[in-house]
Amino acid sequence: MKKALFAVALLGLVTTLAPPPARASDAATARARRWHALSETIFGKRPLLDGSGMVSLDAPYRALDAALVPIKITLAEGRNVKSVYLIIDENPAPLAARITFGPDAAPHELKLRVRVNDYTDMQAVAETADGKLYMTRRFIKASGGCSAPVGEDDAAALAGIGRMKLNLLRPFTVNSPLEAQLLIRHPNFNGMQMNQLTRLYTPARFIDKVDITYNGSLVLHMDSDISLSTNPAITFGFVPHGPGTLEVVAHDSQGTVFRHGFALPLTSD
Amino acid sequence: MNPISSRRALLFGGACFCCLPAHGRAAAAAGPFATEEVAPGIYIRRGVDQEATRPNRDAIANIGFIVGRNAVLVTDSGGSLADGERLRATIRATTDRPIRYVVISHVHPDHSFGAAAFREDAPVFVGHDRLAAALATRGEFYRRRLAALLGAGRAGSVVMPTMEIKGSAEIDLGGRIISLHAHGTAHTDCDLSLFDHQSGLLLPADLLFVRRMPSLDGSLPGWLHELDVLQAIGAARAVPGHGPVAVDWAPAVAPLRRYLTVLRNETEKAVAAGVGIEQAVRTVGRSEAGDWVLFDDYNGWNVTEAYQELEWQ
């Protein structure tokens, strides 16, 4: 998976150097060509089936803040879905996230916050347990989400790195699906931000792996990249089969590991 | 796409300028524009309450200059090279004293891109000690967007500060002392305000918006705090970064404080109730809609910024 993300990142660098298309029809052709190249890199020759009724992708048509675009992926038959890919074609690293569900997941709805660098197609691809791929696409108007840096200095951005928060969006009920939001404090530096003291560009440092388990059983695993917004947020569902501990292990591209356990039901709320 | 490209887009990247043809330097001469003498020796040009467009040259901020016995201080320099050149022509039509200082109140392009018009005067470029980092990070991004909007020859280039203010400092224009204060993160992370001792006039730049919708690009609690810091100066009158060229401080700051407070309270409530950011941008702050020009262009952005700050508190 790591290799695939890297390959896609390279592809992003190469293709963004191509001259921009002049006309709308050319733009559509260029988008189709780009997606063809991307999908081959990520999925090889596997067919991508029409995801209507299977997977849907919600995002604002025009982003308010290109550095934080809230997106929602809804899976009609979540239990049959083993993983979901989010691909933002025009981003420097187009494969924004790949999420694999564990046995305790209730994969009905997923929310992420992403950076969008240019007017772009965005695809959600759901992979079912039998290995079929279902795709849905949206076009989104936003630009500058990757090249526009976070609005604070490194010291402020790094303050509290690895802190986590868990918000339960429904009351905790044993054996019934629970929707939760996980926030991870992390600047997700994308390599385009400058350190104010050294006046050097801060090297990319971003969350690249997250594992969420409940009482030791996998809820989900996420591979991610610089397309996730500063302080990554993920909203997901799972089924608690009793009180216990939701454990999060997040890993960043510099090899730092952040762990946090949340005892459920939460007592602080 | 929307043919009217916006300042919000310029700042934050909501829209695409790449489809607009780039022209060379405009034929329109860089002649003087009208200013108002808001206090003896302080001249301010009112920025239009619009988004940045090709016709308005990004001349949307209140900019101007202060004349002392020995020198002229520019604050701010304008939203583009074209805007800065007109300001320079206006100064030359007003006084022949040398332009020794050019203040860049913060990183935003409508306040910083006129600075290049003053390079030939070899002035001291004055900014917050975090301005250079902010310009280094965002300046090129702004320049490209401005060039796509106005044409490369009219946009200007990034000018770095040569005098960096940390805490407070004073500049003497010859019998006229200007105090400068580098603020904590508020409207942006590099806001600088000026106070003219001779007239008692405060120049808080974009820490004060009047009637034109404010944009939050720093810290919401920080901005509310810095309004208190400004309040403590005790100035009766001020020059807002956007809005009328001069206002009475107390009645002018009240609506801004009210909007920021509504934004804070309603965003905190949304966060606490588990209302997602995508919902909050549609509901928070709506009661303020009638009170601000360009409300819909900025409120959703402001909520997004407030939300991601406050959800961690």
XYZ file of C-alpha atoms in Angstrom:
582
model
C 0.000 0.000 0.000
C 2.800 2.370 0.933
C 4.348 1.723 -2.441
C 1.081 2.474 -4.209
C 0.731 5.797 -2.386
C 4.272 6.701 -3.324
C 3.781 5.791 -6.976
C 0.628 7.862 -7.103
C 2.427 10.773 -5.498
C 5.081 10.624 -8.213
C 2.436 10.487 -10.889
C 0.944 13.625 -9.372
C 4.247 15.458 -9.629
C 4.788 14.458 -13.223
C 1.370 15.214 -14.562
C 0.993 18.591 -12.895
C 3.837 19.818 -15.095
C 1.751 19.281 -18.231
C 0.426 22.510 -19.795
C -3.156 23.305 -18.827
C -5.822 22.497 -21.406
C -7.222 25.455 -23.301
C -10.863 24.558 -23.809
C -13.562 22.973 -21.718
C -13.691 19.871 -23.921
C -9.919 19.611 -23.709
C -10.213 19.920 -19.939
C -12.711 17.064 -19.862
C -10.414 14.957 -22.040
C -7.447 15.795 -19.824
C -9.431 14.847 -16.715
C -10.457 11.548 -18.277
C -6.880 10.842 -19.313
C -5.605 11.650 -15.859
C -8.144 9.392 -14.215
C -7.252 6.605 -16.630
C -3.587 6.863 -15.616
C -4.413 7.135 -11.924
C -6.861 4.261 -11.827
C -4.380 2.030 -13.639
C -1.686 2.902 -11.096
C -3.970 2.190 -8.173
C -6.196 -0.620 -9.425
C -4.282 -2.063 -12.360
C -6.596 -3.539 -14.994
C -9.386 -4.356 -12.533
C -12.755 -3.129 -13.819
C -14.409 -0.242 -11.997
C -18.150 -0.810 -11.806
C -20.811 1.869 -11.594
C -21.198 2.615 -7.914
C -24.739 4.063 -8.102
C -26.766 2.770 -5.201
C -23.639 1.286 -3.667
C -21.362 4.173 -2.740
C -21.989 7.922 -2.686
C -19.659 10.842 -2.164
C -20.774 14.184 -0.716
C -18.603 17.276 -0.911
C -19.342 20.958 -1.416
C -19.426 21.821 -5.124
C -17.398 24.924 -4.335
C -15.138 24.632 -1.311
C -15.230 27.359 1.342
C -11.698 26.538 2.432
C -9.627 24.479 0.022
C -7.378 23.373 2.884
C -10.325 21.864 4.751
C -12.965 20.355 2.524
C -15.378 18.144 4.448
C -16.328 15.015 2.508
C -18.694 12.170 3.305
C -18.708 8.684 1.840
C -21.898 6.688 2.307
C -21.951 2.943 1.756
C -25.367 1.414 1.109
C -24.282 -2.128 1.908
C -21.548 -1.366 4.349
C -21.191 -4.879 5.661
C -20.145 -6.137 2.235
C -17.511 -3.459 1.829
C -13.995 -4.337 2.830
C -12.276 -1.110 1.906
C -12.802 2.375 0.508
C -10.445 4.539 -1.541
C -10.654 8.313 -1.838
C -8.855 9.762 -4.848
C -8.459 13.486 -5.537
C -7.132 13.565 -9.087
C -5.424 16.946 -9.205
C -3.718 16.770 -5.817
C 0.065 16.302 -5.604
C -0.677 12.961 -3.918
C -4.013 11.952 -5.444
C -4.714 8.857 -3.340
C -5.862 10.738 -0.267
C -6.857 7.754 1.831
C -7.553 4.074 1.745
C -9.619 2.693 4.583
C -9.950 -1.008 5.324
C -12.693 -2.137 7.653
C -12.301 -4.703 10.417
C -14.924 -7.070 11.822
C -16.230 -4.545 14.369
C -16.781 -1.741 11.884
C -20.231 -0.503 10.959
C -19.120 0.978 7.663
C -22.149 2.966 6.700
C -20.794 6.482 6.722
C -17.270 7.879 6.679
C -16.280 11.511 6.950
C -12.872 12.986 6.265
C -11.456 16.484 5.796
C -9.176 16.922 2.826
C -7.036 19.490 1.031
C -7.929 20.192 -2.576
C -5.273 21.781 -4.752
C -7.181 22.520 -7.931
C -10.530 22.112 -9.646
C -10.719 18.367 -9.660
C -12.585 15.155 -10.019
C -12.822 13.214 -6.801
C -13.610 9.512 -6.683
C -14.719 7.176 -3.954
C -14.168 3.512 -4.755
C -15.660 0.797 -2.583
C -14.126 -2.662 -2.690
C -16.535 -5.423 -1.711
C -15.630 -8.627 0.081
C -15.743 -10.499 -3.229
C -13.124 -8.149 -4.686
C -15.349 -6.024 -6.929
C -14.708 -2.288 -7.229
C -17.562 0.231 -7.302
C -16.828 3.821 -8.161
C -18.574 7.146 -7.788
C -17.269 10.544 -8.913
C -17.766 14.213 -8.084
C -16.314 17.379 -9.503
C -15.246 19.985 -6.980
C -14.273 23.615 -7.372
C -11.450 24.512 -5.029
C -7.861 25.474 -5.451
C -4.785 26.108 -3.389
C -5.564 23.692 -0.568
C -2.128 22.102 -0.756
C -0.009 25.072 -1.746
C -1.778 27.407 0.682
C 0.024 26.659 3.910
C -1.416 26.274 7.359
C -1.921 29.699 8.888
C 0.329 29.283 11.853
C 3.980 28.818 12.613
C 5.649 25.471 13.204
C 5.819 25.811 16.978
C 2.095 26.483 17.182
C 1.322 23.786 14.630
C 3.384 21.208 16.511
C 1.985 22.112 19.928
C 0.198 19.097 21.308
C 1.078 16.875 18.344
C -0.483 13.467 18.773
C -3.252 14.666 21.077
C -6.497 12.900 20.278
C -10.159 13.529 20.910
C -13.071 11.181 20.487
C -16.602 12.495 20.124
C -19.482 10.054 20.241
C -22.217 11.261 17.929
C -24.833 8.868 19.317
C -25.474 7.480 22.773
C -23.406 4.406 23.572
C -25.575 1.290 23.295
C -24.175 -2.216 23.455
C -24.469 -4.130 20.164
C -25.833 -1.206 18.235
C -23.873 0.861 15.709
C -22.125 3.847 17.203
C -20.987 6.836 15.203
C -17.804 8.471 16.450
C -15.475 11.237 15.381
C -11.750 10.931 15.986
C -9.557 14.043 15.904
C -5.771 13.740 15.791
C -3.664 16.805 16.514
C -1.027 16.815 13.766
C 0.071 19.585 11.360
C 0.196 17.186 8.417
C 2.974 19.321 6.937
C 2.986 18.891 3.201
C 6.508 20.175 2.512
C 5.327 23.581 1.277
C 5.388 25.377 4.618
C 8.228 27.486 5.961
C 9.744 27.488 9.432
C 9.778 31.086 10.641
C 12.975 30.773 12.617
C 15.173 28.841 10.227
C 13.451 30.227 7.124
C 13.702 26.750 5.704
C 10.834 24.768 4.340
C 9.462 22.362 6.892
C 9.864 18.819 5.602
C 6.680 16.945 4.883
C 5.424 15.194 7.978
C 1.995 13.685 7.885
C -0.156 10.924 9.345
C 0.279 7.941 7.051
C -1.329 5.116 9.045
C -4.100 4.888 11.607
C -5.387 1.730 13.280
C -8.533 1.845 15.360
C -9.436 -1.209 17.418
C -12.108 -1.913 19.989
C -11.176 -4.346 22.730
C -8.405 -5.603 20.481
C -10.547 -6.224 17.430
C -9.959 -4.112 14.323
C -12.487 -1.401 13.518
C -10.576 0.170 10.680
C -7.158 0.741 9.233
C -6.399 3.875 7.207
C -3.463 4.627 4.920
C -3.289 8.334 4.223
C -1.155 11.086 2.756
C -0.645 14.856 2.593
C -4.157 15.311 1.200
C -5.649 15.048 4.676
C -6.169 18.446 6.304
C -4.187 19.706 9.260
C -5.387 17.909 12.412
C -6.921 14.932 10.608
C -10.498 14.109 11.505
C -12.315 10.911 10.710
C -15.911 10.055 11.463
C -16.683 6.358 11.386
C -19.056 3.736 12.739
C -18.503 0.611 14.782
C -20.470 -1.814 16.933
C -19.385 -2.078 20.574
C -20.187 -5.502 21.966
C -19.964 -4.205 25.511
C -18.017 -1.561 27.427
C -14.348 -1.466 26.587
C -11.457 0.473 25.131
C -11.252 2.085 21.743
C -7.562 2.139 20.981
C -6.047 4.387 18.343
C -2.527 3.921 17.014
C -1.515 6.650 14.578
C 1.778 6.614 12.734
C 3.345 9.519 10.876
C 5.757 9.718 7.957
C 8.682 10.420 10.295
C 7.987 7.169 12.112
C 6.501 8.714 15.235
C 3.747 6.627 16.782
C 0.891 8.177 18.721
C -1.372 6.006 20.886
C -4.490 6.794 22.784
C -7.087 4.655 24.481
C -10.649 5.807 25.104
C -12.651 3.924 27.707
C -16.238 3.542 26.556
C -18.790 4.614 27.397
C -17.040 7.972 27.794
C -17.407 9.357 31.291
C -16.166 12.862 30.564
C -19.090 13.851 28.354
C -17.042 29.712 -13.590
C -17.806 32.947 -11.886
C -16.204 35.752 -13.912
C -15.870 37.947 -10.855
C -12.980 36.490 -8.989
C -12.979 37.161 -5.325
C -10.641 38.396 -2.663
C -11.686 35.449 -0.582
C -10.513 33.246 -3.402
C -7.344 35.280 -3.633
C -6.688 34.784 0.028
C -7.878 31.295 0.515
C -8.237 29.609 -2.844
C -11.951 29.134 -3.372
C -12.055 29.891 -7.078
C -9.931 29.472 -10.156
C -8.240 32.386 -11.850
C -6.407 30.251 -14.331
C -9.042 30.712 -17.018
C -8.668 34.477 -17.123
C -6.353 35.747 -19.837
C -3.292 37.512 -18.536
C -2.659 40.986 -19.897
C 0.442 43.085 -19.710
C 0.630 46.318 -17.850
C -2.581 48.269 -18.180
C -2.689 51.362 -20.296
C -4.357 53.277 -17.472
C -1.757 55.621 -16.058
C -0.662 55.334 -12.458
C -2.041 58.757 -11.651
C -2.978 60.059 -8.213
C -6.245 59.066 -6.573
C -8.455 60.856 -4.082
C -7.573 60.648 -0.424
C -9.082 62.171 2.656
C -6.972 63.962 5.226
C -8.370 62.186 8.290
C -6.044 64.013 10.684
C -3.439 66.715 9.952
C -0.846 65.065 7.705
C -2.612 61.680 7.530
C -4.143 60.857 4.156
C -6.270 57.765 3.557
C -7.771 56.361 0.367
C -10.950 54.414 0.920
C -10.857 50.874 -0.440
C -13.974 49.737 -2.265
C -16.204 47.209 -0.503
C -15.753 44.649 -3.248
C -13.820 41.516 -3.952
C -10.590 41.884 -5.899
C -11.338 42.274 -9.599
C -9.438 43.297 -12.684
C -11.149 46.714 -12.896
C -10.619 47.572 -9.213
C -6.919 46.528 -9.215
C -7.400 44.927 -5.806
C -7.655 48.483 -4.454
C -10.018 47.247 -1.776
C -8.199 48.135 1.437
C -7.910 51.521 3.105
C -4.383 52.686 2.405
C -2.501 55.934 2.783
C 0.391 57.821 4.302
C 1.519 59.930 7.227
C 3.643 63.019 6.643
C 6.180 64.064 9.282
C 8.663 66.932 9.247
C 11.444 64.802 7.768
C 9.809 61.799 6.215
C 6.716 60.073 4.920
C 5.429 56.746 6.213
C 3.196 54.650 3.951
C 0.545 52.410 5.558
C -0.573 50.267 3.823
C 0.927 50.273 0.353
C -1.989 48.878 -1.656
C -3.372 45.681 -3.105
C -1.266 45.507 -6.248
C 1.673 47.178 -7.925
C -0.845 49.277 -9.884
C -2.560 50.361 -6.659
C 0.818 51.136 -5.029
C 1.951 53.192 -8.004
C -1.146 55.341 -7.749
C -0.530 55.800 -4.032
C 3.046 56.830 -4.758
C 1.833 59.345 -7.359
C -0.638 60.682 -4.810
C 2.113 61.133 -2.231
C 4.357 62.905 -4.757
C 1.482 65.237 -5.607
C 1.050 66.029 -1.909
C 4.553 66.348 -0.486
C 8.158 66.198 -1.639
C 9.429 64.769 1.647
C 11.171 61.417 1.249
C 9.267 58.160 1.614
C 11.354 56.529 4.335
C 8.990 53.867 5.696
C 6.530 51.492 4.070
C 4.448 49.510 6.554
C 3.051 46.109 5.596
C 0.358 45.616 8.219
C -0.037 41.882 7.541
C 0.420 39.199 4.920
C -2.817 39.575 2.942
C -2.346 40.678 -0.661
C -4.728 43.641 -0.531
C -2.373 45.173 2.057
C 1.018 43.992 0.879
C 1.280 43.979 -2.895
C 1.553 47.744 -3.347
C 4.926 47.683 -1.579
C 6.862 46.944 -4.787
C 5.854 50.376 -6.115
C 8.093 51.969 -3.454
C 11.299 50.027 -4.093
C 12.852 52.969 -5.939
C 12.519 55.058 -2.774
C 14.640 52.499 -0.896
C 12.479 52.834 2.210
C 12.532 50.703 5.332
C 9.835 48.046 4.860
C 8.229 47.536 8.254
C 6.350 44.439 9.390
C 5.531 42.094 12.255
C 8.376 39.744 13.089
C 6.299 36.868 11.755
C 5.518 38.657 8.481
C 8.583 37.430 6.606
C 7.748 33.798 7.307
C 4.134 34.360 6.332
C 5.147 36.110 3.092
C 7.753 33.467 2.351
C 5.136 30.788 2.705
C 2.189 32.442 0.994
C 3.605 35.300 -1.044
C 4.252 33.399 -4.227
C 0.837 31.767 -3.980
C -0.778 35.214 -3.714
C 1.380 36.646 -6.486
C 0.391 33.952 -8.966
C -3.270 34.449 -8.215
C -3.057 38.210 -8.390
C -1.127 37.997 -11.669
C -3.812 35.723 -13.120
C -6.445 38.227 -12.066
C -4.783 41.541 -12.960
C -2.007 40.585 -15.353
C 1.567 39.994 -14.284
C 2.657 43.606 -14.882
C 0.000 45.012 -12.574
C 0.186 42.473 -9.767
C 3.556 43.304 -8.237
C 5.926 41.088 -6.352
C 6.532 39.996 -2.787
C 8.459 42.544 -0.728
C 10.062 41.343 2.494
C 10.213 43.512 5.617
C 13.597 45.021 6.444
C 12.495 46.158 9.915
C 10.789 43.464 11.962
C 8.704 44.481 14.933
C 8.530 42.253 17.968
C 6.431 43.627 20.783
C 6.406 47.406 20.361
C 8.590 49.980 18.610
C 8.580 53.649 17.638
C 9.358 55.440 14.413
C 10.149 59.169 14.374
C 9.108 60.966 11.203
C 10.539 64.241 12.511
C 8.541 65.628 15.395
C 5.979 62.940 14.786
C 6.268 59.686 16.725
C 4.476 56.624 15.431
C 4.130 53.677 17.830
C 3.974 50.228 16.300
C 2.611 47.159 18.015
C 3.038 43.565 16.876
C -0.071 41.674 17.935
C -0.652 38.078 18.938
C -2.398 35.873 16.403
C -5.747 37.499 15.629
C -6.965 38.440 12.126
C -3.744 36.790 10.891
C -0.592 35.672 12.701
C 1.264 38.863 11.756
C -0.978 41.865 12.501
C 0.746 45.171 13.126
C -1.083 48.279 14.401
C 0.105 51.884 14.430
C -0.682 54.786 16.717
C 0.054 58.398 15.808
C 0.812 60.354 18.978
C 0.326 63.740 17.344
C -3.287 63.191 16.303
C -4.203 60.364 18.689
C -5.338 58.345 15.687
C -5.125 54.534 15.826
C -4.381 52.589 12.623
C -5.267 48.964 13.449
C -5.427 47.845 9.776
C -7.471 44.654 9.486
C -7.880 44.208 13.200
C -10.797 46.580 12.565
C -13.359 45.943 9.832
C -16.297 48.328 9.585
C -19.422 47.193 7.682
C -17.325 45.052 5.352
C -17.414 41.409 6.379
C -14.293 40.510 8.385
C -12.226 37.496 7.432
C -10.705 35.255 10.071
C -7.293 33.878 9.165
C -5.609 33.655 12.559
C -7.341 32.989 15.854
C -10.881 33.804 16.937
C -10.226 34.056 20.707
C -6.958 35.769 19.786
C -8.744 38.441 17.774
C -11.217 39.133 20.588
C -8.260 39.452 22.936
C -6.352 41.818 20.640
C -9.440 44.046 20.409
C -9.046 44.485 24.169
C -5.367 45.287 23.674
C -6.304 47.963 21.124
C -9.081 49.250 23.353
C -6.545 49.807 26.133
C -4.657 52.288 23.935
C -7.633 54.571 24.490
C -7.707 56.117 21.019
C -10.900 57.963 20.217
C -10.625 57.573 16.450
C -9.272 54.911 14.143
C -8.651 54.054 10.497
C -10.215 50.652 9.743
C -8.516 48.334 7.271
C -11.834 48.197 5.440
C -14.778 50.576 5.711
C -14.892 54.354 6.149
C -11.490 56.077 6.180
C -11.903 57.180 9.793
C -14.324 56.199 12.525
C -14.963 56.747 16.197
C -13.373 53.701 17.802
C -16.053 52.644 20.289
C -19.116 52.508 18.017
C -17.021 51.096 15.146
C -15.519 48.192 17.056
C -18.806 47.138 18.687
C -20.288 45.345 15.637
C -17.000 43.559 14.962
C -16.828 42.356 18.543
C -20.463 41.290 18.335
C -19.906 39.285 15.126
C -16.791 37.582 16.463
C -18.612 36.771 19.703
C -21.601 35.305 17.843
C -19.193 33.320 15.701
C -17.409 32.008 18.780
C -20.530 31.191 20.793
C -22.445 29.495 17.995
C -19.419 27.550 16.776
C -18.702 26.346 20.310
C -22.316 25.246 20.560
C -22.109 23.366 17.254
C -18.908 21.629 18.318
C -20.424 20.627 21.672
C -23.574 19.284 20.020
C -21.623 17.185 17.530
C -22.931 19.263 14.613
C -20.442 18.637 11.821
C -18.404 21.371 10.228
C -20.318 20.906 6.966
C -23.581 21.719 8.781
C -22.136 24.472 10.953
C -21.044 26.531 7.941
C -24.709 26.773 6.977
C -26.134 27.684 10.355
C -23.581 29.608 12.430
C -23.641 33.400 12.346
C -26.750 33.756 10.168
C -28.221 36.450 12.435
C -25.387 38.726 11.292
C -26.140 38.377 7.582
C -27.909 41.719 7.218
C -25.220 43.721 8.941
C -22.235 43.099 6.686
C -21.353 43.730 3.060
C -20.063 40.495 1.430
C -21.375 38.373 4.323
C -21.943 35.268 2.205
C -18.490 35.502 0.677
C -16.760 35.113 4.021
C -19.005 33.691 6.721
C -18.632 30.054 5.674
C -14.880 30.463 5.580
C -14.890 32.121 8.995
C -16.981 29.311 10.484
C -14.586 26.745 9.020
C -11.634 28.524 10.623
C -13.405 29.023 13.940
C -14.606 25.432 14.055
C -11.208 23.849 13.579
C -9.728 26.091 16.224
C -12.487 25.743 18.810
C -12.994 21.978 18.502
C -9.587 21.588 20.172
C -10.340 23.821 23.138
